[in-house]
């Protein structure tokens, strides 16, 4: 009888665990399409929390109004650059049309002597140059399939960019809801972490929040500096549509892509117009300043905000980016920060145990 009773209890326990696991799995399936937006919403809410608190104080405790203002400010921060980019692109279209007409009548000069001296590929490059010089339409016709593939790839990337913008808009709205209920959600997070990790995990919520804010400051601050430097270089070189290219540079820098995708084609256009000196200047400006400041400034800003060693942040940023993409910029340093904090807590506990006086 006892064996049957124990067996019944065991079956019921397994059944309860299975039901809970099935419920968790079903909830994850429901949330999965919105997981990216929800993750970004949490990151935005944690990053904007100090601003939300200051606005709440200024508005005499009206938290919902403060959250609404934060959402509007973030929406403006997204909409204003997009509007400027559209206006600048409208002004730039006549320049692009003129360049297209110029290319229709463009003929290449004879190939330079040094081109044929390049090891392994010099003769082939010279032959392509001569072909383009004598029969440019024919060369373009042969390249048309690759051009079409590139255009389709760009269209696909544009569609992905549109989906990403919608995801960001959704994340901003959800972040406003998280900010409006921030105090209650923070207490729940602290209770969950304390139940899972005990006393050693009591400081982890602060560590996570501090690290996320540090990464946000580092990524956005570095992208902003790179954008300002890029726009200055483009304006000095006389490139049209500098504001639109600057916004594109900011998006590329935040996405952790190389900014040379912006200023290198611009330098090519400057060389095409015949301004060789300005073209060389833009290349040097881009390679030596715009493209390299990211490697120094970003880890420095993140380490100061997260209050963690610079080497640890550097490993977290690079490793997280390689492992998970742009979201890894936040996940990598946060995971290393949590591990480092737990390691410090363990060391401090050992030191306290060693220095604790023995009872007589």
Short mmCIF file of C-alpha atoms in Angstrom, two decimals:
data_model
loop_
_atom_site.label_atom_id
_atom_site.label_comp_id
_atom_site.label_asym_id
_atom_site.label_seq_id
_atom_site.Cartn_x
_atom_site.Cartn_y
_atom_site.Cartn_z
CA UNK A 1 0.00 0.00 0.00
CA UNK A 2 2.79 2.39 0.93
CA UNK A 3 4.60 1.64 -2.32
CA UNK A 4 1.45 2.39 -4.29
CA UNK A 5 0.97 5.64 -2.35
CA UNK A 6 4.54 6.76 -2.99
CA UNK A 7 4.18 5.79 -6.64
CA UNK A 8 0.98 7.85 -6.89
CA UNK A 9 2.67 10.86 -5.29
CA UNK A 10 5.61 10.49 -7.70
CA UNK A 11 3.31 10.35 -10.72
CA UNK A 12 1.42 13.45 -9.54
CA UNK A 13 4.70 15.34 -8.99
CA UNK A 14 5.92 14.44 -12.47
CA UNK A 15 2.53 15.44 -13.90
CA UNK A 16 2.66 18.83 -12.15
CA UNK A 17 6.20 19.47 -13.43
CA UNK A 18 5.14 18.46 -16.95
CA UNK A 19 2.12 20.80 -16.83
CA UNK A 20 4.27 23.71 -15.59
CA UNK A 21 6.92 22.99 -18.26
CA UNK A 22 4.22 22.85 -20.96
CA UNK A 23 2.77 26.15 -19.72
CA UNK A 24 6.21 27.81 -19.76
CA UNK A 25 6.87 26.47 -23.26
CA UNK A 26 3.49 27.75 -24.51
CA UNK A 27 4.12 31.20 -22.98
CA UNK A 28 7.54 31.34 -24.64
CA UNK A 29 5.97 30.46 -28.00
CA UNK A 30 3.52 33.33 -27.58
CA UNK A 31 6.25 35.81 -26.57
CA UNK A 32 8.86 34.60 -29.10
CA UNK A 33 7.75 36.86 -32.01
CA UNK A 34 8.06 39.87 -29.70
CA UNK A 35 11.20 38.75 -27.88
CA UNK A 36 13.49 41.16 -29.74
CA UNK A 37 11.23 44.14 -29.10
CA UNK A 38 10.75 43.16 -25.44
CA UNK A 39 14.51 42.79 -24.93
CA UNK A 40 15.14 46.21 -26.43
CA UNK A 41 12.27 47.64 -24.35
CA UNK A 42 13.95 46.42 -21.15
CA UNK A 43 17.28 47.89 -22.29
CA UNK A 44 15.66 51.23 -23.18
CA UNK A 45 13.71 51.35 -19.89
CA UNK A 46 16.79 50.64 -17.77
CA UNK A 47 18.85 53.16 -19.73
CA UNK A 48 16.17 55.87 -19.50
CA UNK A 49 15.37 55.26 -15.81
CA UNK A 50 17.52 58.15 -14.46
CA UNK A 51 15.83 60.56 -16.91
CA UNK A 52 12.41 59.20 -15.93
CA UNK A 53 13.16 59.76 -12.23
CA UNK A 54 14.25 63.37 -12.83
CA UNK A 55 11.12 64.08 -14.87
CA UNK A 56 8.94 62.48 -12.18
CA UNK A 57 10.47 64.79 -9.56
CA UNK A 58 9.95 67.84 -11.78
CA UNK A 59 6.31 66.80 -12.38
CA UNK A 60 5.68 66.30 -8.62
CA UNK A 61 5.35 62.53 -8.70
CA UNK A 62 3.24 62.10 -11.83
CA UNK A 63 5.02 59.01 -13.09
CA UNK A 64 2.69 58.19 -15.99
CA UNK A 65 3.10 61.67 -17.45
CA UNK A 66 6.89 61.38 -17.05
CA UNK A 67 6.83 58.01 -18.86
CA UNK A 68 4.77 59.56 -21.67
CA UNK A 69 7.30 62.39 -22.00
CA UNK A 70 10.17 59.89 -22.19
CA UNK A 71 8.35 57.99 -24.97
CA UNK A 72 7.75 61.25 -26.87
CA UNK A 73 11.40 62.29 -26.49
CA UNK A 74 12.60 58.90 -27.74
CA UNK A 75 10.12 59.08 -30.62
CA UNK A 76 11.42 62.53 -31.57
CA UNK A 77 15.00 61.25 -31.34
CA UNK A 78 14.00 58.63 -33.93
CA UNK A 79 11.72 60.77 -36.13
CA UNK A 80 13.78 63.98 -36.44
CA UNK A 81 16.88 62.35 -37.99
CA UNK A 82 14.65 60.33 -40.35
CA UNK A 83 12.90 63.54 -41.44
CA UNK A 84 16.20 65.34 -41.96
CA UNK A 85 17.47 62.39 -43.99
CA UNK A 86 14.39 62.45 -46.25
CA UNK A 87 14.66 66.22 -46.79
CA UNK A 88 18.38 66.00 -47.49
CA UNK A 89 17.90 63.10 -49.90
CA UNK A 90 15.31 65.19 -51.76
CA UNK A 91 17.90 67.94 -52.20
CA UNK A 92 20.53 65.38 -53.21
CA UNK A 93 18.53 63.74 -56.01
CA UNK A 94 19.47 66.41 -58.62
CA UNK A 95 23.16 65.80 -57.82
CA UNK A 96 22.68 62.04 -58.25
CA UNK A 97 20.87 62.62 -61.54
CA UNK A 98 23.77 64.74 -62.79
CA UNK A 99 26.25 62.03 -61.77
CA UNK A 100 24.20 59.41 -63.65
CA UNK A 101 24.20 61.52 -66.84
CA UNK A 102 27.93 62.08 -66.41
CA UNK A 103 28.58 58.36 -66.15
CA UNK A 104 26.70 57.75 -69.39
CA UNK A 105 29.32 59.78 -71.30
CA UNK A 106 32.25 58.83 -69.10
CA UNK A 107 35.32 57.21 -70.64
CA UNK A 108 38.20 55.77 -68.70
CA UNK A 109 41.76 56.99 -69.29
CA UNK A 110 44.43 54.45 -70.35
CA UNK A 111 45.41 52.01 -67.58
CA UNK A 112 48.29 53.21 -65.39
CA UNK A 113 51.63 51.48 -65.80
CA UNK A 114 51.74 50.24 -62.20
CA UNK A 115 48.48 48.30 -62.60
CA UNK A 116 50.06 45.54 -64.70
CA UNK A 117 52.88 45.14 -62.15
CA UNK A 118 50.53 43.97 -59.36
CA UNK A 119 51.45 40.34 -58.54
CA UNK A 120 49.07 37.56 -59.68
CA UNK A 121 46.23 39.85 -60.80
CA UNK A 122 47.94 42.73 -62.63
CA UNK A 123 47.37 41.44 -66.17
CA UNK A 124 43.73 40.56 -65.49
CA UNK A 125 43.04 43.99 -63.96
CA UNK A 126 44.70 45.70 -66.94
CA UNK A 127 42.57 43.65 -69.35
CA UNK A 128 39.37 44.61 -67.48
CA UNK A 129 40.46 48.26 -67.56
CA UNK A 130 41.05 48.16 -71.33
CA UNK A 131 37.70 46.43 -71.86
CA UNK A 132 35.91 49.05 -69.80
CA UNK A 133 37.74 51.78 -71.71
CA UNK A 134 36.77 50.50 -75.15
CA UNK A 135 33.39 48.90 -74.44
CA UNK A 136 31.89 50.14 -71.17
CA UNK A 137 28.25 49.23 -72.09
CA UNK A 138 29.35 45.67 -72.93
CA UNK A 139 31.18 45.33 -69.61
CA UNK A 140 28.12 46.63 -67.75
CA UNK A 141 25.96 44.09 -69.62
CA UNK A 142 28.22 41.26 -68.44
CA UNK A 143 28.09 42.60 -64.90
CA UNK A 144 24.29 43.03 -64.98
CA UNK A 145 23.46 39.69 -63.23
CA UNK A 146 25.74 40.59 -60.31
CA UNK A 147 24.32 44.12 -60.24
CA UNK A 148 20.79 42.68 -60.10
CA UNK A 149 21.77 40.35 -57.26
CA UNK A 150 23.29 43.28 -55.39
CA UNK A 151 20.11 45.32 -55.92
CA UNK A 152 17.96 42.46 -54.62
CA UNK A 153 20.26 42.14 -51.59
CA UNK A 154 19.92 45.87 -50.93
CA UNK A 155 16.12 45.63 -51.22
CA UNK A 156 16.11 42.75 -48.74
CA UNK A 157 18.28 44.72 -46.34
CA UNK A 158 15.96 47.70 -46.76
CA UNK A 159 12.96 45.53 -45.86
CA UNK A 160 14.83 44.26 -42.80
CA UNK A 161 15.60 47.87 -41.85
CA UNK A 162 11.90 48.69 -42.08
CA UNK A 163 11.03 45.76 -39.80
CA UNK A 164 13.76 46.85 -37.39
CA UNK A 165 12.34 50.39 -37.27
CA UNK A 166 8.89 48.98 -36.46
CA UNK A 167 10.47 46.83 -33.75
CA UNK A 168 12.20 49.91 -32.29
CA UNK A 169 8.90 51.85 -32.27
CA UNK A 170 7.21 48.97 -30.46
CA UNK A 171 10.12 48.74 -28.02
CA UNK A 172 9.84 52.46 -27.21
CA UNK A 173 6.12 52.12 -26.46
CA UNK A 174 6.66 49.04 -24.26
CA UNK A 175 9.54 50.82 -22.52
CA UNK A 176 7.13 53.60 -21.56
CA UNK A 177 4.83 51.04 -19.94
CA UNK A 178 7.79 49.50 -18.09
CA UNK A 179 8.87 52.93 -16.82
CA UNK A 180 5.35 53.76 -15.60
CA UNK A 181 5.40 50.56 -13.51
CA UNK A 182 9.12 50.59 -12.84
CA UNK A 183 9.12 50.57 -9.03
CA UNK A 184 6.86 47.53 -8.76
CA UNK A 185 8.70 45.65 -11.54
CA UNK A 186 12.07 46.42 -9.91
CA UNK A 187 10.89 45.00 -6.57
CA UNK A 188 9.65 41.86 -8.31
CA UNK A 189 13.00 41.45 -10.11
CA UNK A 190 14.90 41.86 -6.82
CA UNK A 191 12.71 39.25 -5.09
CA UNK A 192 13.15 36.75 -7.95
CA UNK A 193 16.94 37.22 -8.03
CA UNK A 194 17.20 36.95 -4.23
CA UNK A 195 15.17 33.73 -4.25
CA UNK A 196 17.38 32.25 -6.97
CA UNK A 197 20.77 33.42 -5.70
CA UNK A 198 20.33 34.21 -2.03
CA UNK A 199 22.46 36.83 -0.29
CA UNK A 200 25.22 36.60 -2.91
CA UNK A 201 22.79 37.87 -5.58
CA UNK A 202 21.44 40.88 -3.67
CA UNK A 203 23.58 43.37 -5.63
CA UNK A 204 23.10 41.78 -9.04
CA UNK A 205 20.11 43.94 -10.10
CA UNK A 206 22.20 47.07 -9.59
CA UNK A 207 25.14 45.50 -11.43
CA UNK A 208 22.92 44.57 -14.40
CA UNK A 209 21.32 48.02 -14.54
CA UNK A 210 24.67 49.79 -14.22
CA UNK A 211 26.23 47.65 -16.97
CA UNK A 212 23.31 48.15 -19.39
CA UNK A 213 23.43 51.92 -18.85
CA UNK A 214 27.19 51.87 -19.36
CA UNK A 215 26.87 49.94 -22.62
CA UNK A 216 24.12 52.28 -23.84
CA UNK A 217 26.28 55.30 -23.06
CA UNK A 218 29.28 53.71 -24.74
CA UNK A 219 27.48 52.59 -27.92
CA UNK A 220 25.36 55.71 -28.45
CA UNK A 221 28.07 58.12 -27.30
CA UNK A 222 30.71 56.56 -29.57
CA UNK A 223 28.29 56.48 -32.53
CA UNK A 224 27.46 60.15 -31.94
CA UNK A 225 31.15 61.13 -31.86
CA UNK A 226 31.83 59.12 -35.02
CA UNK A 227 28.84 60.75 -36.74
CA UNK A 228 29.98 64.27 -35.82
CA UNK A 229 33.50 63.56 -37.08
CA UNK A 230 32.15 61.98 -40.27
CA UNK A 231 29.84 64.93 -41.02
CA UNK A 232 32.68 67.40 -40.38
CA UNK A 233 34.89 65.52 -42.84
CA UNK A 234 32.11 65.35 -45.45
CA UNK A 235 31.38 69.07 -45.14
CA UNK A 236 35.05 69.99 -45.47
CA UNK A 237 35.36 67.76 -48.56
CA UNK A 238 32.24 69.34 -50.09
CA UNK A 239 30.16 66.13 -50.29
CA UNK A 240 26.45 66.84 -50.93
CA UNK A 241 23.87 65.39 -48.55
CA UNK A 242 26.22 65.41 -45.56
CA UNK A 243 23.34 65.34 -43.04
CA UNK A 244 21.71 62.31 -44.67
CA UNK A 245 25.04 60.53 -44.80
CA UNK A 246 25.63 61.52 -41.17
CA UNK A 247 22.37 59.90 -40.08
CA UNK A 248 23.30 56.79 -42.07
CA UNK A 249 26.71 56.82 -40.36
CA UNK A 250 25.01 56.99 -36.94
CA UNK A 251 22.75 54.02 -37.74
CA UNK A 252 25.71 52.03 -39.07
CA UNK A 253 27.83 52.87 -36.02
CA UNK A 254 25.05 51.88 -33.58
CA UNK A 255 24.63 48.63 -35.54
CA UNK A 256 28.37 48.02 -35.02
CA UNK A 257 29.15 48.05 -38.74
CA UNK A 258 32.22 49.83 -40.14
CA UNK A 259 31.60 53.52 -40.84
CA UNK A 260 33.73 53.28 -43.99
CA UNK A 261 30.51 52.11 -45.67
CA UNK A 262 29.59 55.81 -45.61
CA UNK A 263 32.73 57.86 -46.04
CA UNK A 264 34.64 55.53 -48.42
CA UNK A 265 32.08 55.85 -51.29
CA UNK A 266 31.93 59.58 -50.52
CA UNK A 267 35.71 59.74 -50.94
CA UNK A 268 35.34 57.90 -54.25
CA UNK A 269 32.84 60.54 -55.39
CA UNK A 270 35.28 63.30 -54.40
CA UNK A 271 38.01 61.64 -56.48
CA UNK A 272 35.52 61.32 -59.36
CA UNK A 273 34.88 65.07 -59.31
CA UNK A 274 38.62 65.70 -59.69
CA UNK A 275 39.29 67.02 -56.18
CA UNK A 276 42.19 64.67 -55.49
CA UNK A 277 43.47 66.60 -52.47
CA UNK A 278 40.10 66.57 -50.75
CA UNK A 279 39.71 62.89 -51.59
CA UNK A 280 43.00 62.06 -49.92
CA UNK A 281 41.99 64.21 -46.93
CA UNK A 282 38.67 62.36 -46.55
CA UNK A 283 40.40 58.97 -46.76
CA UNK A 284 42.93 59.93 -44.07
CA UNK A 285 40.20 61.54 -41.93
CA UNK A 286 38.10 58.40 -42.14
CA UNK A 287 40.80 55.79 -41.60
CA UNK A 288 42.80 57.60 -38.92
CA UNK A 289 40.01 59.29 -36.96
CA UNK A 290 36.43 58.18 -37.68
CA UNK A 291 37.17 54.47 -38.01
CA UNK A 292 39.69 54.10 -35.16
CA UNK A 293 38.16 56.18 -32.36
CA UNK A 294 35.54 53.45 -31.88
CA UNK A 295 38.15 50.99 -30.58
CA UNK A 296 39.27 53.35 -27.80
CA UNK A 297 36.26 55.44 -26.85
CA UNK A 298 33.58 52.75 -26.57
CA UNK A 299 35.25 50.43 -23.99
CA UNK A 300 36.37 53.51 -22.03
CA UNK A 301 32.85 54.93 -21.79
CA UNK A 302 31.34 51.54 -20.94
CA UNK A 303 33.89 50.79 -18.22
CA UNK A 304 33.32 54.17 -16.58
CA UNK A 305 29.55 53.76 -16.60
CA UNK A 306 29.57 50.13 -15.47
CA UNK A 307 32.35 50.67 -12.87
CA UNK A 308 34.15 47.53 -14.02
CA UNK A 309 37.71 46.87 -15.28
CA UNK A 310 38.33 48.07 -18.83
CA UNK A 311 39.74 44.68 -19.91
CA UNK A 312 36.60 42.89 -18.70
CA UNK A 313 34.33 45.28 -20.60
CA UNK A 314 36.47 45.00 -23.73
CA UNK A 315 36.20 41.19 -23.68
CA UNK A 316 32.46 41.36 -23.02
CA UNK A 317 31.80 43.84 -25.84
CA UNK A 318 33.87 42.01 -28.47
CA UNK A 319 32.84 38.49 -27.38
CA UNK A 320 29.15 39.40 -27.09
CA UNK A 321 29.17 41.08 -30.50
CA UNK A 322 30.75 38.03 -32.13
CA UNK A 323 28.42 35.59 -30.36
CA UNK A 324 25.02 37.32 -30.55
CA UNK A 325 25.34 40.34 -32.84
CA UNK A 326 24.34 43.83 -31.73
CA UNK A 327 22.27 42.56 -28.77
CA UNK A 328 25.44 40.83 -27.60
CA UNK A 329 26.91 44.27 -26.87
CA UNK A 330 24.58 44.32 -23.87
CA UNK A 331 24.49 40.59 -23.06
CA UNK A 332 28.28 40.03 -23.12
CA UNK A 333 29.35 42.76 -20.66
CA UNK A 334 26.32 42.06 -18.44
CA UNK A 335 27.14 38.35 -18.13
CA UNK A 336 30.80 39.08 -17.35
CA UNK A 337 29.74 41.76 -14.86
CA UNK A 338 27.46 39.28 -13.05
CA UNK A 339 30.20 36.64 -12.98
CA UNK A 340 32.77 39.18 -11.78
CA UNK A 341 30.42 40.40 -9.02
CA UNK A 342 29.74 36.86 -7.80
CA UNK A 343 33.48 36.14 -7.86
CA UNK A 344 34.15 39.28 -5.77
CA UNK A 345 31.41 38.30 -3.30
CA UNK A 346 32.96 34.83 -2.95
CA UNK A 347 36.41 36.31 -2.34
CA UNK A 348 35.09 38.81 0.19
CA UNK A 349 33.27 36.06 2.09
CA UNK A 350 36.48 34.02 2.27
CA UNK A 351 38.40 37.04 3.58
CA UNK A 352 35.73 37.70 6.23
CA UNK A 353 35.86 34.05 7.31
CA UNK A 354 39.65 34.15 7.59
CA UNK A 355 39.74 37.41 9.56
CA UNK A 356 36.86 36.46 11.88
CA UNK A 357 38.29 35.99 15.43
CA UNK A 358 37.94 32.56 17.00
CA UNK A 359 35.97 32.19 20.22
CA UNK A 360 38.09 31.56 23.34
#
